[in-house]
Amino acid sequence: VDIPFGGGKGGVEVNPHELSPRELERLSRGFIRATADILGPDRDVPAPDVYTNSRVMAWMADEYSLIMRSQQPAVITGKPVARGGSKGREDATGRGGYYCIKEIEALRKWSPAKIRVAVQGFGNVGRHAVRHLADMGFPIVAISDASATLHRDDGLDVEKLLSATKPADDDGRKPLKEVEFDADRLESDELLTLDCDLLIPAAVGGVINQQNAGDVQARYIVEAANLPVTCAADEQLRERDVTVVPDILANAGGVVASYLEWTQNHQRYRWPRKRVLEEVESMLRCAWEHTRKRVEDEELSHRQAAYRVAVQRVHDAMELRGL
């Protein structure tokens, strides 16, 4: 997506659902105290991921500012708007996959009402993706979270489901297994092999692997999670002509929005939500076009093409530095 951010991961091995809010705050602040020496607005900028939310990021930003004895909003992204966060950040990752699907729809001349969609993961990313796709007219035939899968051949009532699982506060949303809903109930992992046209894994990594790739019936997979399709599974799917839009493109809306939040923090100026989402869409559309051109010109998979675009940019930048 051509932004001046690299890629790295860090975290704590813990189940936050087993912690009290006070314990979670102490853990979040402790993580920043342990890593403060390697962080910085122009060095290493953490962003939210699995089991983190805007409240956790606010604690982290506050702790770093206390350590530095000055306000440092640009060191952490994914913060609440009231604490220097960006408008539009909350649904940016879900929108990233949605924008890619819009491009595929135009390219393949899809009739949305005939494209059955299954979404694995009903957290921040999955919920927003489901809402946008339903608004476009795509029937959402299955949705799952860690507790259950809800399935209905003629499509689920998305608005009712969103309302039924809406969280009362920041502590989490109601699991699907606890929701009374007119739909078939399946095991969580059964969603991946259901009869559908478009599959969106929006939960965790490695869910489509060598063991189940042959059972996947979808013709299109849009990776809204990080690495939900393993390398071995990717090869199997390509041999079966299944199109996989890779995570570095499909879920890049989140990192683009983090970059825009970081930019606003440096400017000490907050942009309107409309501008933020327009910037996210513009940058993702540009990334899609570069990837699609490589797919067509070099007969590559979307993953291979996206990786080549990314590596080429790093190569060009290093060459200009004389490395």
Coordinates of C-alpha atoms in Angstrom, one line a residue:
V1 CA 0.0 0.0 0.0
D2 CA 3.1 2.2 -0.3
I3 CA 3.2 3.8 3.2
P4 CA 6.3 4.4 5.4
F5 CA 5.5 1.6 7.8
G6 CA 7.3 -1.7 8.0
G7 CA 5.9 -4.8 9.6
G8 CA 6.5 -6.4 13.0
K9 CA 4.6 -8.2 15.7
G10 CA 4.8 -8.2 19.5
G11 CA 2.4 -9.1 22.3
V12 CA 1.8 -11.0 25.5
E13 CA 0.7 -14.6 25.7
V14 CA -2.4 -14.3 27.8
N15 CA -6.2 -14.7 27.5
P16 CA -7.6 -11.2 28.3
H17 CA -11.0 -12.7 29.0
E18 CA -9.5 -14.3 32.1
L19 CA -8.3 -10.9 33.4
S20 CA -10.2 -8.2 35.3
P21 CA -10.2 -4.7 33.7
R22 CA -7.7 -3.6 36.3
E23 CA -5.4 -6.5 35.6
L24 CA -5.6 -5.9 31.8
E25 CA -4.7 -2.2 32.4
R26 CA -1.7 -3.2 34.5
L27 CA -0.6 -5.7 31.9
S28 CA -1.0 -3.2 29.0
R29 CA 1.0 -0.5 30.8
G30 CA 3.6 -3.1 31.9
F31 CA 4.1 -4.1 28.2
I32 CA 4.9 -0.5 27.3
R33 CA 7.3 -0.1 30.2
A34 CA 9.1 -3.2 29.0
T35 CA 9.4 -2.1 25.4
A36 CA 9.6 1.7 25.8
D37 CA 13.3 1.8 24.8
I38 CA 12.5 0.4 21.3
L39 CA 9.3 2.4 20.7
G40 CA 8.9 5.9 19.4
P41 CA 6.8 8.0 17.0
D42 CA 9.4 7.6 14.3
R43 CA 10.9 4.3 15.4
D44 CA 8.3 1.6 16.3
V45 CA 4.6 2.4 16.4
P46 CA 2.3 -0.3 17.8
A47 CA -1.2 -0.8 16.5
P48 CA -4.2 -3.0 17.7
D49 CA -4.6 -6.7 16.8
V50 CA -6.4 -9.7 18.2
Y51 CA -7.9 -9.2 21.7
T52 CA -6.9 -5.5 21.8
N53 CA -9.3 -2.6 21.6
S54 CA -9.1 1.2 21.7
R55 CA -9.2 1.2 25.5
V56 CA -6.0 -1.0 25.6
M57 CA -4.3 1.3 23.1
A58 CA -5.2 4.4 25.1
W59 CA -3.6 2.8 28.2
M60 CA -0.5 2.1 26.2
A61 CA -0.3 5.6 24.8
D62 CA -0.8 7.1 28.2
E63 CA 1.9 5.0 29.7
Y64 CA 4.4 6.0 27.1
S65 CA 3.6 9.7 27.5
L66 CA 4.1 9.3 31.3
I67 CA 7.5 7.7 30.7
M68 CA 8.6 10.4 28.3
R69 CA 7.0 13.1 30.4
S70 CA 5.4 14.7 27.4
Q71 CA 2.4 13.9 25.2
Q72 CA 3.4 11.5 22.5
P73 CA 0.1 10.6 20.6
A74 CA 1.9 9.4 17.4
V75 CA 3.6 6.5 19.2
I76 CA 0.4 4.3 19.4
T77 CA -2.4 3.9 16.8
G78 CA -5.9 2.6 17.2
K79 CA -6.6 5.0 20.1
P80 CA -10.1 6.3 21.0
V81 CA -10.9 9.5 19.1
A82 CA -11.0 11.4 22.4
R83 CA -7.4 10.4 23.1
G84 CA -6.0 11.3 19.7
G85 CA -7.4 8.5 17.6
S86 CA -8.7 8.8 14.1
K87 CA -12.3 8.9 13.0
G88 CA -13.0 5.9 10.7
R89 CA -10.3 3.8 12.3
E90 CA -12.8 1.4 13.9
D91 CA -14.0 -0.2 10.7
A92 CA -11.1 0.4 8.4
T93 CA -9.8 -3.2 8.3
G94 CA -13.3 -4.5 7.4
R95 CA -13.6 -1.8 4.7
G96 CA -10.3 -2.9 3.2
G97 CA -11.7 -6.3 2.3
Y98 CA -14.9 -4.7 1.2
Y99 CA -13.0 -2.4 -1.2
C100 CA -11.2 -5.4 -2.7
I101 CA -14.5 -7.2 -3.2
K102 CA -15.9 -4.1 -4.9
E103 CA -13.0 -4.3 -7.4
I104 CA -13.6 -8.0 -8.0
E105 CA -17.3 -7.4 -8.5
A106 CA -16.6 -4.8 -11.2
L107 CA -13.9 -6.9 -12.8
R108 CA -16.0 -10.1 -12.9
K109 CA -19.3 -8.3 -13.5
W110 CA -20.9 -10.0 -10.5
S111 CA -24.6 -9.8 -9.7
P112 CA -24.2 -9.4 -5.8
A113 CA -27.5 -11.2 -5.1
K114 CA -26.2 -14.3 -6.7
I115 CA -22.9 -14.4 -4.8
R116 CA -23.2 -16.3 -1.5
V117 CA -20.8 -15.1 1.2
A118 CA -19.5 -16.9 4.3
V119 CA -17.6 -14.9 7.0
Q120 CA -15.4 -16.6 9.6
G121 CA -15.0 -14.2 12.5
F122 CA -17.5 -11.8 13.9
G123 CA -15.3 -9.4 15.7
N124 CA -14.3 -5.9 14.7
V125 CA -13.2 -6.8 11.2
G126 CA -15.9 -9.4 10.4
R127 CA -18.8 -7.3 11.7
H128 CA -17.9 -4.3 9.5
A129 CA -17.3 -6.4 6.5
V130 CA -20.6 -8.2 6.9
R131 CA -22.5 -4.9 7.2
H132 CA -20.9 -3.4 4.1
L133 CA -21.4 -6.5 2.0
A134 CA -25.1 -6.8 3.1
D135 CA -25.6 -3.2 2.1
M136 CA -24.3 -4.0 -1.4
G137 CA -26.8 -6.8 -1.7
F138 CA -24.6 -9.8 -1.1
P139 CA -26.5 -12.6 0.8
I140 CA -24.5 -13.6 3.9
V141 CA -25.3 -17.3 4.2
A142 CA -23.0 -18.1 7.1
I143 CA -21.2 -16.2 10.0
S144 CA -19.1 -17.8 12.7
D145 CA -17.2 -16.8 15.8
A146 CA -15.2 -19.0 18.3
S147 CA -18.4 -20.4 19.8
A148 CA -20.6 -21.4 16.8
T149 CA -21.6 -21.0 13.1
L150 CA -24.9 -19.7 12.1
H151 CA -26.0 -20.8 8.6
R152 CA -29.0 -20.1 6.4
D153 CA -29.1 -21.0 2.7
D154 CA -31.3 -18.0 1.7
G155 CA -29.2 -15.5 3.7
L156 CA -29.1 -14.4 7.3
D157 CA -30.8 -11.2 8.6
V158 CA -27.6 -9.2 9.1
E159 CA -29.1 -6.2 10.8
K160 CA -30.9 -8.4 13.4
L161 CA -27.8 -10.4 14.0
L162 CA -25.7 -7.3 14.5
S163 CA -28.2 -5.9 16.9
A164 CA -28.5 -9.2 18.8
T165 CA -24.7 -9.4 19.3
K166 CA -24.0 -5.7 19.9
P167 CA -21.8 -5.3 23.0
A168 CA -23.3 -3.3 25.9
D169 CA -19.8 -1.9 26.6
D170 CA -16.2 -2.3 25.6
D171 CA -15.8 -5.7 27.4
G172 CA -17.0 -7.8 24.5
R173 CA -20.0 -8.9 22.4
K174 CA -22.4 -11.7 22.9
P175 CA -21.1 -15.0 21.5
L176 CA -23.2 -16.5 18.6
K177 CA -24.0 -19.6 20.6
E178 CA -25.9 -17.5 23.1
V179 CA -28.0 -15.7 20.4
E180 CA -31.5 -16.9 19.7
F181 CA -31.7 -16.7 15.9
D182 CA -33.5 -18.4 13.0
A183 CA -30.6 -20.3 11.5
D184 CA -28.9 -23.7 11.4
R185 CA -26.2 -24.1 14.0
L186 CA -23.0 -25.7 13.1
E187 CA -19.5 -26.1 14.6
S188 CA -17.2 -23.1 14.2
D189 CA -14.8 -24.7 11.7
E190 CA -17.6 -26.1 9.5
L191 CA -18.1 -22.6 7.9
L192 CA -14.8 -23.0 6.0
T193 CA -16.1 -25.8 3.9
L194 CA -19.7 -24.7 3.3
D195 CA -21.1 -24.3 -0.2
C196 CA -20.6 -20.6 -1.0
D197 CA -19.0 -18.4 -3.6
L198 CA -17.0 -16.0 -1.5
L199 CA -15.2 -17.0 1.8
I200 CA -13.9 -14.3 4.1
P201 CA -11.7 -15.7 6.9
A202 CA -11.6 -12.8 9.4
A203 CA -10.5 -14.4 12.6
V204 CA -7.0 -16.0 13.1
G205 CA -4.2 -17.4 11.1
G206 CA -3.8 -20.9 9.6
V207 CA -7.4 -21.9 9.5
I208 CA -7.3 -23.0 5.9
N209 CA -4.5 -25.5 5.7
Q210 CA -3.2 -28.6 3.9
Q211 CA -5.8 -30.8 5.8
N212 CA -9.0 -28.9 4.8
A213 CA -8.0 -26.9 1.6
G214 CA -9.3 -29.6 -0.6
D215 CA -12.8 -29.3 1.0
V216 CA -13.1 -25.6 0.5
Q217 CA -16.0 -25.0 -1.9
A218 CA -15.7 -21.2 -2.3
R219 CA -14.2 -19.9 -5.6
Y220 CA -12.9 -16.7 -4.0
I221 CA -11.2 -16.2 -0.7
V222 CA -10.5 -12.7 0.7
E223 CA -8.0 -12.9 3.6
A224 CA -9.4 -10.4 6.1
A225 CA -7.3 -12.0 8.9
N226 CA -3.5 -12.3 9.0
L227 CA -2.3 -15.4 7.1
P228 CA -5.5 -17.4 7.4
V229 CA -4.4 -19.5 4.4
T230 CA -1.2 -21.5 4.9
C231 CA 1.4 -21.7 2.1
A232 CA 0.7 -25.3 1.4
A233 CA -3.1 -24.6 1.2
D234 CA -2.4 -21.7 -1.0
E235 CA -0.7 -24.0 -3.6
Q236 CA -3.6 -26.4 -3.4
L237 CA -6.2 -23.7 -3.9
R238 CA -4.3 -22.2 -6.9
E239 CA -4.2 -25.6 -8.6
R240 CA -8.0 -25.7 -8.2
D241 CA -8.3 -22.1 -9.7
V242 CA -9.5 -20.6 -6.4
T243 CA -8.7 -16.9 -6.3
V244 CA -7.1 -15.9 -3.0
V245 CA -6.8 -12.1 -2.3
P246 CA -3.9 -12.0 0.2
D247 CA -3.9 -10.4 3.6
I248 CA -1.3 -7.8 2.8
L249 CA -3.9 -6.4 0.4
A250 CA -7.3 -7.4 1.7
N251 CA -6.8 -6.4 5.3
A252 CA -4.5 -3.5 4.7
G253 CA -7.3 -1.0 5.5
G254 CA -6.3 -1.2 9.1
V255 CA -2.6 -0.4 8.7
V256 CA -3.5 2.4 6.2
A257 CA -5.9 3.9 8.8
S258 CA -3.1 3.6 11.4
Y259 CA -0.8 5.5 9.1
L260 CA -3.4 8.2 8.6
E261 CA -3.9 8.4 12.4
W262 CA -0.1 8.7 12.9
T263 CA 0.0 11.4 10.2
Q264 CA -2.8 13.4 12.0
N265 CA -1.0 13.0 15.3
H266 CA 2.1 14.5 13.8
Q267 CA 0.1 17.3 12.3
R268 CA -1.8 17.8 15.6
Y269 CA -4.9 18.1 13.4
R270 CA -7.9 15.7 13.2
W271 CA -9.4 15.0 9.8
P272 CA -13.1 14.4 9.2
R273 CA -14.2 10.8 8.9
K274 CA -15.2 11.2 5.3
R275 CA -11.6 12.3 4.4
V276 CA -10.1 9.4 6.3
L277 CA -12.2 6.8 4.5
E278 CA -11.7 8.4 1.1
E279 CA -7.9 8.2 1.7
V280 CA -8.1 4.6 2.7
E281 CA -10.2 3.7 -0.3
S282 CA -7.9 5.6 -2.7
M283 CA -4.7 3.9 -1.4
L284 CA -6.2 0.4 -1.4
R285 CA -7.6 0.9 -4.9
C286 CA -4.1 2.0 -6.1
A287 CA -2.6 -1.1 -4.4
W288 CA -5.3 -3.3 -6.1
E289 CA -4.5 -1.9 -9.5
H290 CA -0.8 -2.5 -9.1
T291 CA -1.4 -6.1 -8.0
R292 CA -4.0 -6.8 -10.7
K293 CA -1.6 -5.5 -13.4
R294 CA 1.1 -7.9 -12.2
V295 CA -1.5 -10.8 -12.1
E296 CA -2.4 -10.2 -15.8
D297 CA 1.0 -9.2 -17.2
E298 CA 3.1 -12.0 -15.5
E299 CA 0.4 -14.7 -15.0
L300 CA 0.9 -14.7 -11.2
S301 CA -1.5 -15.5 -8.4
H302 CA -2.8 -12.5 -6.4
R303 CA -0.5 -13.4 -3.5
Q304 CA 2.6 -13.7 -5.7
A305 CA 1.7 -10.4 -7.4
A306 CA 1.1 -8.5 -4.2
Y307 CA 4.4 -9.8 -2.7
R308 CA 6.3 -8.7 -5.8
V309 CA 4.8 -5.2 -5.7
A310 CA 5.8 -4.9 -2.0
V311 CA 9.3 -6.3 -2.5
Q312 CA 9.9 -4.2 -5.6
R313 CA 9.1 -1.0 -3.5
V314 CA 11.6 -2.0 -0.8
H315 CA 14.2 -2.9 -3.4
D316 CA 13.8 0.5 -5.2
A317 CA 14.1 2.4 -1.9
M318 CA 17.2 0.5 -0.9
E319 CA 18.8 1.1 -4.3
L320 CA 18.2 4.8 -3.9
R321 CA 20.0 4.7 -0.6
G322 CA 23.0 3.1 -2.3
L323 CA 22.5 -0.3 -0.6

